[in-house]
Amino acid sequence: EAKRAGSGAIRMFNPEMQLSINRRLHLEAALRRAIDERQLELYLQPQVDHASKVTGGELLLRWQDDEFGQVPPNEFIPVAESSGLIVPLGNWVIEQACALLQQWSTDSQLRELQVAINISPRQFRQPSFVDYVASCLQRYAVLPGRLELEITENMLIENVDVTIERMSKLSQLGVRFSLDDFGTGYASLAYLKRLPIYQLKIDQSFVGDVLTDVNDAVIVETIVGLGENLGLEVVAEGVETAAQEHALRELGCRKFQGFLYGRPQPINYWAERFTTSLHVAADET
Ligand code: C2E
Ligand code: MG
Ligand code: MG
Ligand code: MG
């Protein structure tokens, strides 16, 4: 509201806004410390195929702070993004993913699994991004095809040529790109044929109401059809119930992620279970 009033207007802040600004500044300082002291952790959430076999998983950041308690990524990632802390933090995530893939490559059960990580726009905009990923893959002797980079549609809008160049370089190495939260962004569909994308990740907002909202079911079906026609893998995220999975299967979906198969847990929690069986029991967590 203050913005809309124009630059000449006096900005009015209510106490609540002041609090959130303070919280943000404090969070930023605490996050900087946490990154320095390696207090963030990566959790893993499995993904399964049509036969309920685990294909790999997504790494998700977790931060337990002494002062703030458990801070959700939806709160600290934007702080990391606006402060620039996302660059060292994101590099750490890339390195951890490569180290994990190297570790898994020595185990016959785990060596085929994919690891997906989330890439923020500011991180991707770093001129050194491609070289950093490539050097990590090399340093840990990782098969690039095991690493999936999740990006969002909105970061495809600006600097399209630079984006194409960067994505092409990495995809030529074998790295796979996934479009996270697909269907919620602002990019035109034209980029789908210009960019080397491997996977579409149906946003969980469409999955949550797929049983009750016919519009969401139609959207899911459309995304699945789009994927089939363009030769892209499609995965549904946020699957919580067997009934949702059933509906998604009817709509043609063949890959799934969600609490139904398992919550994000410390990496070793899942690695131990994957080593025993790549079939996760739906009622296990
Ligand atoms: P995302 O990449 O779309 O990740 C999926 C989110 O949905 C995760 O939330 C996950 O815990 C949650 N989720 C998974 N299955 C279910 C389900 O069945 N039901 C429900 N209700 N939720 C489910 P999380 O871990 O809180 O992460 C939120 C967002 O924060 C992520 O969304 C991603 O955009 C961002 N994020 C997390 N880790 C990183 C990271 O390492 N780097 C970057 N740049 N962003 C990250
Ligand atoms: Mg993601
Ligand atoms: Mg998502
Ligand atoms: Mg998201």
CSV table of C-alpha atoms and ligand atoms in Angstrom, one decimal:
chain,number,residue,atom,x,y,z
A,1,GLU,CA,0.0,0.0,0.0
A,2,ALA,CA,2.8,2.3,0.9
A,3,LYS,CA,4.4,1.7,-2.4
A,4,ARG,CA,1.3,2.3,-4.4
A,5,ALA,CA,1.0,5.8,-2.7
A,6,GLY,CA,4.0,6.9,-4.8
A,7,SER,CA,7.5,7.9,-3.9
A,8,GLY,CA,6.5,11.2,-2.4
A,9,ALA,CA,4.2,9.6,0.2
A,10,ILE,CA,5.2,9.2,3.8
A,11,ARG,CA,5.6,5.5,4.4
A,12,MET,CA,3.5,4.2,7.3
A,13,PHE,CA,4.7,1.1,9.1
A,14,ASN,CA,2.6,-0.5,11.7
A,15,PRO,CA,4.2,-2.4,14.6
A,16,GLU,CA,3.5,-5.7,12.9
A,17,MET,CA,5.5,-4.8,9.8
A,18,GLN,CA,8.3,-3.5,12.1
A,19,LEU,CA,8.3,-6.8,13.8
A,20,SER,CA,8.6,-8.8,10.6
A,21,ILE,CA,11.4,-6.5,9.4
A,22,ASN,CA,13.3,-7.1,12.7
A,23,ARG,CA,12.7,-10.8,12.4
A,24,ARG,CA,14.1,-10.8,8.9
A,25,LEU,CA,17.2,-8.9,9.9
A,26,HIS,CA,17.7,-11.2,12.9
A,27,LEU,CA,17.0,-14.3,10.7
A,28,GLU,CA,19.6,-13.1,8.2
A,29,ALA,CA,22.3,-12.8,10.9
A,30,ALA,CA,21.4,-16.1,12.4
A,31,LEU,CA,21.4,-17.8,9.0
A,32,ARG,CA,24.8,-16.4,8.2
A,33,ARG,CA,26.1,-17.8,11.4
A,34,ALA,CA,24.4,-21.1,10.8
A,35,ILE,CA,25.9,-21.4,7.3
A,36,ASP,CA,29.4,-20.6,8.7
A,37,GLU,CA,29.0,-23.2,11.5
A,38,ARG,CA,27.4,-25.8,9.2
A,39,GLN,CA,24.3,-26.0,11.2
A,40,LEU,CA,22.0,-26.7,8.3
A,41,GLU,CA,21.1,-30.2,7.3
A,42,LEU,CA,19.8,-31.9,4.2
A,43,TYR,CA,16.8,-34.2,4.5
A,44,LEU,CA,15.8,-36.7,1.8
A,45,GLN,CA,12.3,-37.4,0.5
A,46,PRO,CA,11.9,-40.5,-1.7
A,47,GLN,CA,10.3,-40.5,-5.2
A,48,VAL,CA,8.8,-43.7,-6.6
A,49,ASP,CA,7.8,-45.0,-10.0
A,50,HIS,CA,4.6,-46.7,-11.3
A,51,ALA,CA,5.7,-49.9,-9.6
A,52,SER,CA,6.2,-48.1,-6.3
A,53,LYS,CA,9.9,-48.7,-6.6
A,54,VAL,CA,12.2,-45.9,-5.3
A,55,THR,CA,13.9,-44.0,-8.1
A,56,GLY,CA,15.8,-41.6,-5.8
A,57,GLY,CA,14.8,-38.6,-3.8
A,58,GLU,CA,14.8,-34.8,-3.3
A,59,LEU,CA,17.2,-33.2,-0.9
A,60,LEU,CA,15.5,-30.5,1.2
A,61,LEU,CA,17.2,-28.1,3.6
A,62,ARG,CA,16.4,-28.1,7.3
A,63,TRP,CA,17.5,-25.5,9.8
A,64,GLN,CA,17.1,-25.8,13.6
A,65,ASP,CA,18.2,-22.6,15.2
A,66,ASP,CA,18.8,-22.1,19.0
A,67,GLU,CA,16.9,-18.9,19.0
A,68,PHE,CA,14.3,-19.3,16.3
A,69,GLY,CA,13.7,-23.0,16.6
A,70,GLN,CA,12.9,-25.0,13.4
A,71,VAL,CA,12.7,-22.4,10.6
A,72,PRO,CA,10.9,-23.6,7.5
A,73,PRO,CA,12.7,-23.3,4.1
A,74,ASN,CA,9.8,-21.2,2.9
A,75,GLU,CA,10.9,-18.6,5.4
A,76,PHE,CA,14.7,-18.8,5.2
A,77,ILE,CA,15.2,-19.4,1.5
A,78,PRO,CA,13.7,-16.0,0.6
A,79,VAL,CA,16.1,-14.4,3.2
A,80,ALA,CA,19.0,-16.3,1.8
A,81,GLU,CA,18.0,-15.3,-1.7
A,82,SER,CA,17.6,-11.5,-0.9
A,83,SER,CA,20.8,-11.4,1.2
A,84,GLY,CA,23.0,-13.3,-1.3
A,85,LEU,CA,23.6,-16.1,1.3
A,86,ILE,CA,21.9,-18.4,-1.2
A,87,VAL,CA,25.2,-18.6,-3.1
A,88,PRO,CA,27.4,-20.2,-0.5
A,89,LEU,CA,24.4,-22.2,0.9
A,90,GLY,CA,23.4,-23.4,-2.6
A,91,ASN,CA,27.0,-24.3,-3.4
A,92,TRP,CA,27.1,-26.4,-0.2
A,93,VAL,CA,23.9,-28.2,-1.3
A,94,ILE,CA,25.4,-29.0,-4.7
A,95,GLU,CA,28.5,-30.3,-3.1
A,96,GLN,CA,26.6,-32.4,-0.6
A,97,ALA,CA,24.5,-33.9,-3.4
A,98,CYS,CA,27.6,-34.9,-5.3
A,99,ALA,CA,29.3,-36.3,-2.2
A,100,LEU,CA,26.1,-38.4,-1.5
A,101,LEU,CA,26.0,-39.7,-5.1
A,102,GLN,CA,29.7,-40.7,-4.8
A,103,GLN,CA,28.9,-42.5,-1.6
A,104,TRP,CA,25.9,-44.3,-3.1
A,105,SER,CA,27.9,-45.3,-6.2
A,106,THR,CA,29.7,-47.9,-4.1
A,107,ASP,CA,26.5,-49.7,-3.1
A,108,SER,CA,24.8,-51.9,-5.6
A,109,GLN,CA,21.3,-51.0,-4.3
A,110,LEU,CA,21.8,-47.3,-4.2
A,111,ARG,CA,24.0,-46.7,-7.2
A,112,GLU,CA,21.1,-46.3,-9.7
A,113,LEU,CA,19.3,-43.7,-7.7
A,114,GLN,CA,18.7,-40.0,-8.7
A,115,VAL,CA,19.3,-37.1,-6.4
A,116,ALA,CA,17.3,-33.9,-6.9
A,117,ILE,CA,18.2,-30.5,-5.5
A,118,ASN,CA,16.5,-27.1,-5.6
A,119,ILE,CA,18.2,-24.2,-7.4
A,120,SER,CA,17.3,-20.6,-6.6
A,121,PRO,CA,17.2,-18.0,-9.3
A,122,ARG,CA,20.0,-15.9,-7.8
A,123,GLN,CA,22.2,-19.0,-7.6
A,124,PHE,CA,21.5,-19.9,-11.2
A,125,ARG,CA,22.3,-16.3,-12.2
A,126,GLN,CA,25.9,-16.6,-10.9
A,127,PRO,CA,28.2,-16.6,-13.9
A,128,SER,CA,30.2,-19.3,-12.2
A,129,PHE,CA,27.2,-21.6,-11.7
A,130,VAL,CA,27.8,-24.0,-14.6
A,131,ASP,CA,31.5,-24.3,-13.8
A,132,TYR,CA,30.8,-24.9,-10.1
A,133,VAL,CA,28.3,-27.8,-10.8
A,134,ALA,CA,30.7,-29.3,-13.4
A,135,SER,CA,33.7,-29.1,-11.0
A,136,CYS,CA,31.7,-30.8,-8.2
A,137,LEU,CA,30.6,-33.6,-10.5
A,138,GLN,CA,34.2,-34.1,-11.5
A,139,ARG,CA,35.6,-33.8,-8.0
A,140,TYR,CA,33.3,-36.5,-6.7
A,141,ALA,CA,33.4,-38.6,-9.9
A,142,VAL,CA,29.6,-38.5,-10.2
A,143,LEU,CA,27.7,-39.7,-13.3
A,144,PRO,CA,26.0,-36.3,-14.2
A,145,GLY,CA,22.8,-38.2,-15.1
A,146,ARG,CA,22.2,-39.0,-11.5
A,147,LEU,CA,21.9,-35.3,-10.5
A,148,GLU,CA,18.6,-33.5,-11.1
A,149,LEU,CA,18.4,-29.7,-10.8
A,150,GLU,CA,14.9,-28.4,-9.9
A,151,ILE,CA,14.3,-24.9,-11.2
A,152,THR,CA,11.1,-22.9,-11.4
A,153,GLU,CA,9.3,-21.4,-14.4
A,154,ASN,CA,9.7,-17.8,-13.1
A,155,MET,CA,13.5,-17.9,-13.4
A,156,LEU,CA,13.1,-18.7,-17.1
A,157,ILE,CA,11.5,-15.4,-17.9
A,158,GLU,CA,14.5,-13.2,-17.7
A,159,ASN,CA,17.7,-13.5,-19.8
A,160,VAL,CA,16.3,-16.3,-21.9
A,161,ASP,CA,19.5,-16.6,-24.0
A,162,VAL,CA,21.8,-16.8,-21.0
A,163,THR,CA,19.5,-19.4,-19.4
A,164,ILE,CA,19.4,-21.5,-22.6
A,165,GLU,CA,23.2,-21.4,-22.8
A,166,ARG,CA,23.7,-22.4,-19.1
A,167,MET,CA,21.1,-25.2,-19.2
A,168,SER,CA,22.4,-26.5,-22.5
A,169,LYS,CA,25.9,-26.8,-21.1
A,170,LEU,CA,24.9,-28.7,-18.1
A,171,SER,CA,22.4,-30.9,-20.0
A,172,GLN,CA,25.2,-31.8,-22.5
A,173,LEU,CA,27.1,-33.1,-19.5
A,174,GLY,CA,24.1,-35.2,-18.7
A,175,VAL,CA,22.6,-33.2,-15.8
A,176,ARG,CA,18.8,-33.3,-15.8
A,177,PHE,CA,16.5,-30.3,-15.3
A,178,SER,CA,13.2,-30.5,-13.6
A,179,LEU,CA,10.6,-27.7,-13.6
A,180,ASP,CA,9.4,-27.5,-10.0
A,181,ASP,CA,5.9,-26.3,-9.0
A,182,PHE,CA,4.9,-26.6,-12.6
A,183,GLY,CA,1.7,-24.8,-13.5
A,184,THR,CA,2.1,-22.0,-11.0
A,185,GLY,CA,4.6,-19.8,-12.7
A,186,TYR,CA,4.4,-17.0,-15.2
A,187,ALA,CA,6.5,-18.2,-18.1
A,188,SER,CA,4.9,-19.0,-21.5
A,189,LEU,CA,4.8,-22.6,-22.6
A,190,ALA,CA,7.0,-21.7,-25.6
A,191,TYR,CA,10.1,-22.2,-23.4
A,192,LEU,CA,9.3,-25.9,-23.1
A,193,LYS,CA,10.6,-26.6,-26.6
A,194,ARG,CA,13.6,-24.2,-26.4
A,195,LEU,CA,15.0,-25.4,-23.1
A,196,PRO,CA,16.6,-28.8,-22.3
A,197,ILE,CA,14.1,-29.9,-19.7
A,198,TYR,CA,13.8,-33.5,-18.6
A,199,GLN,CA,11.0,-33.4,-16.1
A,200,LEU,CA,7.8,-31.5,-15.1
A,201,LYS,CA,6.9,-31.6,-11.4
A,202,ILE,CA,3.2,-31.1,-11.0
A,203,ASP,CA,2.7,-28.6,-8.2
A,204,GLN,CA,1.2,-30.0,-5.1
A,205,SER,CA,-1.7,-27.5,-5.1
A,206,PHE,CA,-3.1,-29.4,-8.1
A,207,VAL,CA,-2.5,-32.8,-6.4
A,208,GLY,CA,-4.1,-31.9,-3.1
A,209,ASP,CA,-7.5,-31.3,-4.6
A,210,VAL,CA,-7.3,-33.7,-7.5
A,211,LEU,CA,-10.1,-35.8,-6.1
A,212,THR,CA,-12.5,-33.0,-5.3
A,213,ASP,CA,-11.8,-30.3,-7.8
A,214,VAL,CA,-12.5,-31.3,-11.4
A,215,ASN,CA,-10.4,-28.3,-12.6
A,216,ASP,CA,-7.4,-29.6,-10.8
A,217,ALA,CA,-7.9,-33.0,-12.3
A,218,VAL,CA,-8.1,-31.5,-15.8
A,219,ILE,CA,-4.9,-29.5,-15.1
A,220,VAL,CA,-3.1,-32.7,-14.0
A,221,GLU,CA,-4.3,-34.5,-17.1
A,222,THR,CA,-3.2,-31.7,-19.3
A,223,ILE,CA,0.3,-31.6,-17.8
A,224,VAL,CA,0.6,-35.3,-18.2
A,225,GLY,CA,-0.4,-35.0,-21.8
A,226,LEU,CA,2.0,-32.2,-22.4
A,227,GLY,CA,4.8,-34.3,-20.9
A,228,GLU,CA,3.9,-37.3,-23.1
A,229,ASN,CA,3.8,-35.2,-26.2
A,230,LEU,CA,7.1,-33.4,-25.5
A,231,GLY,CA,8.9,-36.5,-24.3
A,232,LEU,CA,9.2,-35.2,-20.7
A,233,GLU,CA,9.0,-37.2,-17.5
A,234,VAL,CA,6.1,-36.1,-15.2
A,235,VAL,CA,6.2,-36.4,-11.4
A,236,ALA,CA,3.4,-35.5,-9.0
A,237,GLU,CA,4.5,-34.0,-5.7
A,238,GLY,CA,2.6,-33.7,-2.5
A,239,VAL,CA,0.8,-37.1,-2.8
A,240,GLU,CA,-0.6,-37.8,0.7
A,241,THR,CA,-3.3,-40.5,0.2
A,242,ALA,CA,-3.7,-43.7,-1.7
A,243,ALA,CA,-6.9,-42.3,-3.2
A,244,GLN,CA,-4.9,-39.3,-4.6
A,245,GLU,CA,-2.4,-41.7,-6.1
A,246,HIS,CA,-5.2,-43.8,-7.6
A,247,ALA,CA,-6.7,-40.7,-9.2
A,248,LEU,CA,-3.3,-39.5,-10.5
A,249,ARG,CA,-2.7,-42.9,-12.0
A,250,GLU,CA,-6.0,-42.7,-13.8
A,251,LEU,CA,-4.9,-39.4,-15.2
A,252,GLY,CA,-1.7,-41.0,-16.5
A,253,CYS,CA,0.8,-40.1,-13.9
A,254,ARG,CA,3.6,-42.6,-13.4
A,255,LYS,CA,6.0,-41.0,-10.9
A,256,PHE,CA,5.2,-39.8,-7.4
A,257,GLN,CA,6.5,-38.0,-4.3
A,258,GLY,CA,4.8,-37.2,-1.1
A,259,PHE,CA,4.0,-38.1,2.5
A,260,LEU,CA,2.3,-41.3,1.3
A,261,TYR,CA,5.7,-42.8,0.4
A,262,GLY,CA,7.7,-41.0,3.1
A,263,ARG,CA,8.4,-37.7,4.7
A,264,PRO,CA,11.6,-35.9,4.3
A,265,GLN,CA,14.0,-37.6,6.8
A,266,PRO,CA,17.7,-37.5,7.6
A,267,ILE,CA,19.5,-39.0,4.5
A,268,ASN,CA,20.7,-42.1,6.4
A,269,TYR,CA,17.2,-42.9,7.6
A,270,TRP,CA,16.2,-43.5,4.0
A,271,ALA,CA,19.5,-44.9,2.8
A,272,GLU,CA,19.3,-47.7,5.3
A,273,ARG,CA,15.8,-48.5,4.2
A,274,PHE,CA,16.7,-48.3,0.5
A,275,THR,CA,19.6,-50.6,1.1
A,276,THR,CA,17.2,-53.3,2.4
A,277,SER,CA,14.4,-52.7,-0.2
A,278,LEU,CA,13.7,-50.1,-2.8
A,279,HIS,CA,10.0,-50.6,-2.2
A,280,VAL,CA,8.8,-48.2,0.5
A,281,ALA,CA,5.8,-49.3,2.4
A,282,ALA,CA,3.1,-46.6,2.0
A,283,ASP,CA,2.2,-46.9,5.7
A,284,GLU,CA,5.8,-46.7,7.0
A,285,THR,CA,5.9,-43.1,8.1
B,1,C2E,P1,9.7,-27.8,-3.2
B,1,C2E,O1,11.0,-27.9,-3.8
B,1,C2E,O2,8.5,-27.7,-4.0
B,1,C2E,O3,9.6,-29.0,-2.2
B,1,C2E,C1,8.4,-29.7,-1.8
B,1,C2E,C2,7.9,-29.3,-0.5
B,1,C2E,O4,6.7,-30.0,-0.2
B,1,C2E,C3,8.9,-29.6,0.7
B,1,C2E,O5,8.7,-28.6,1.7
B,1,C2E,C4,8.3,-31.0,1.2
B,1,C2E,O6,8.6,-31.2,2.5
B,1,C2E,C5,6.8,-30.7,1.0
B,1,C2E,N1,6.1,-32.0,0.8
B,1,C2E,C6,6.5,-33.1,0.3
B,1,C2E,N2,5.5,-34.0,0.2
B,1,C2E,C7,4.4,-33.5,0.8
B,1,C2E,C8,3.1,-33.9,1.0
B,1,C2E,O7,2.7,-35.0,0.7
B,1,C2E,N3,2.3,-33.0,1.5
B,1,C2E,C9,2.6,-31.7,1.9
B,1,C2E,N4,1.8,-30.9,2.4
B,1,C2E,N5,3.9,-31.3,1.7
B,1,C2E,C10,4.8,-32.1,1.1
B,1,C2E,P2,9.9,-28.0,2.4
B,1,C2E,O8,10.9,-29.0,2.7
B,1,C2E,O9,9.3,-27.2,3.5
B,1,C2E,O10,10.5,-27.0,1.3
B,1,C2E,C11,9.7,-25.9,0.9
B,1,C2E,C12,10.4,-25.2,-0.3
B,1,C2E,O11,11.7,-24.7,0.1
B,1,C2E,C13,10.8,-26.2,-1.4
B,1,C2E,O12,9.7,-26.5,-2.2
B,1,C2E,C14,11.9,-25.4,-2.1
B,1,C2E,O13,11.3,-24.5,-3.0
B,1,C2E,C15,12.6,-24.7,-1.0
B,1,C2E,N6,13.8,-25.4,-0.6
B,1,C2E,C16,14.0,-26.5,0.2
B,1,C2E,N7,15.3,-26.9,0.2
B,1,C2E,C17,15.9,-26.0,-0.7
B,1,C2E,C18,17.3,-25.9,-1.1
B,1,C2E,O14,18.2,-26.7,-0.8
B,1,C2E,N8,17.6,-24.9,-2.0
B,1,C2E,C19,16.6,-24.1,-2.5
B,1,C2E,N9,16.9,-23.1,-3.3
B,1,C2E,N10,15.3,-24.2,-2.1
B,1,C2E,C20,15.0,-25.1,-1.2
B,2,MG,MG,11.7,-29.0,-5.3
B,3,MG,MG,7.5,-28.1,-5.6
B,4,MG,MG,8.5,-24.7,-4.1
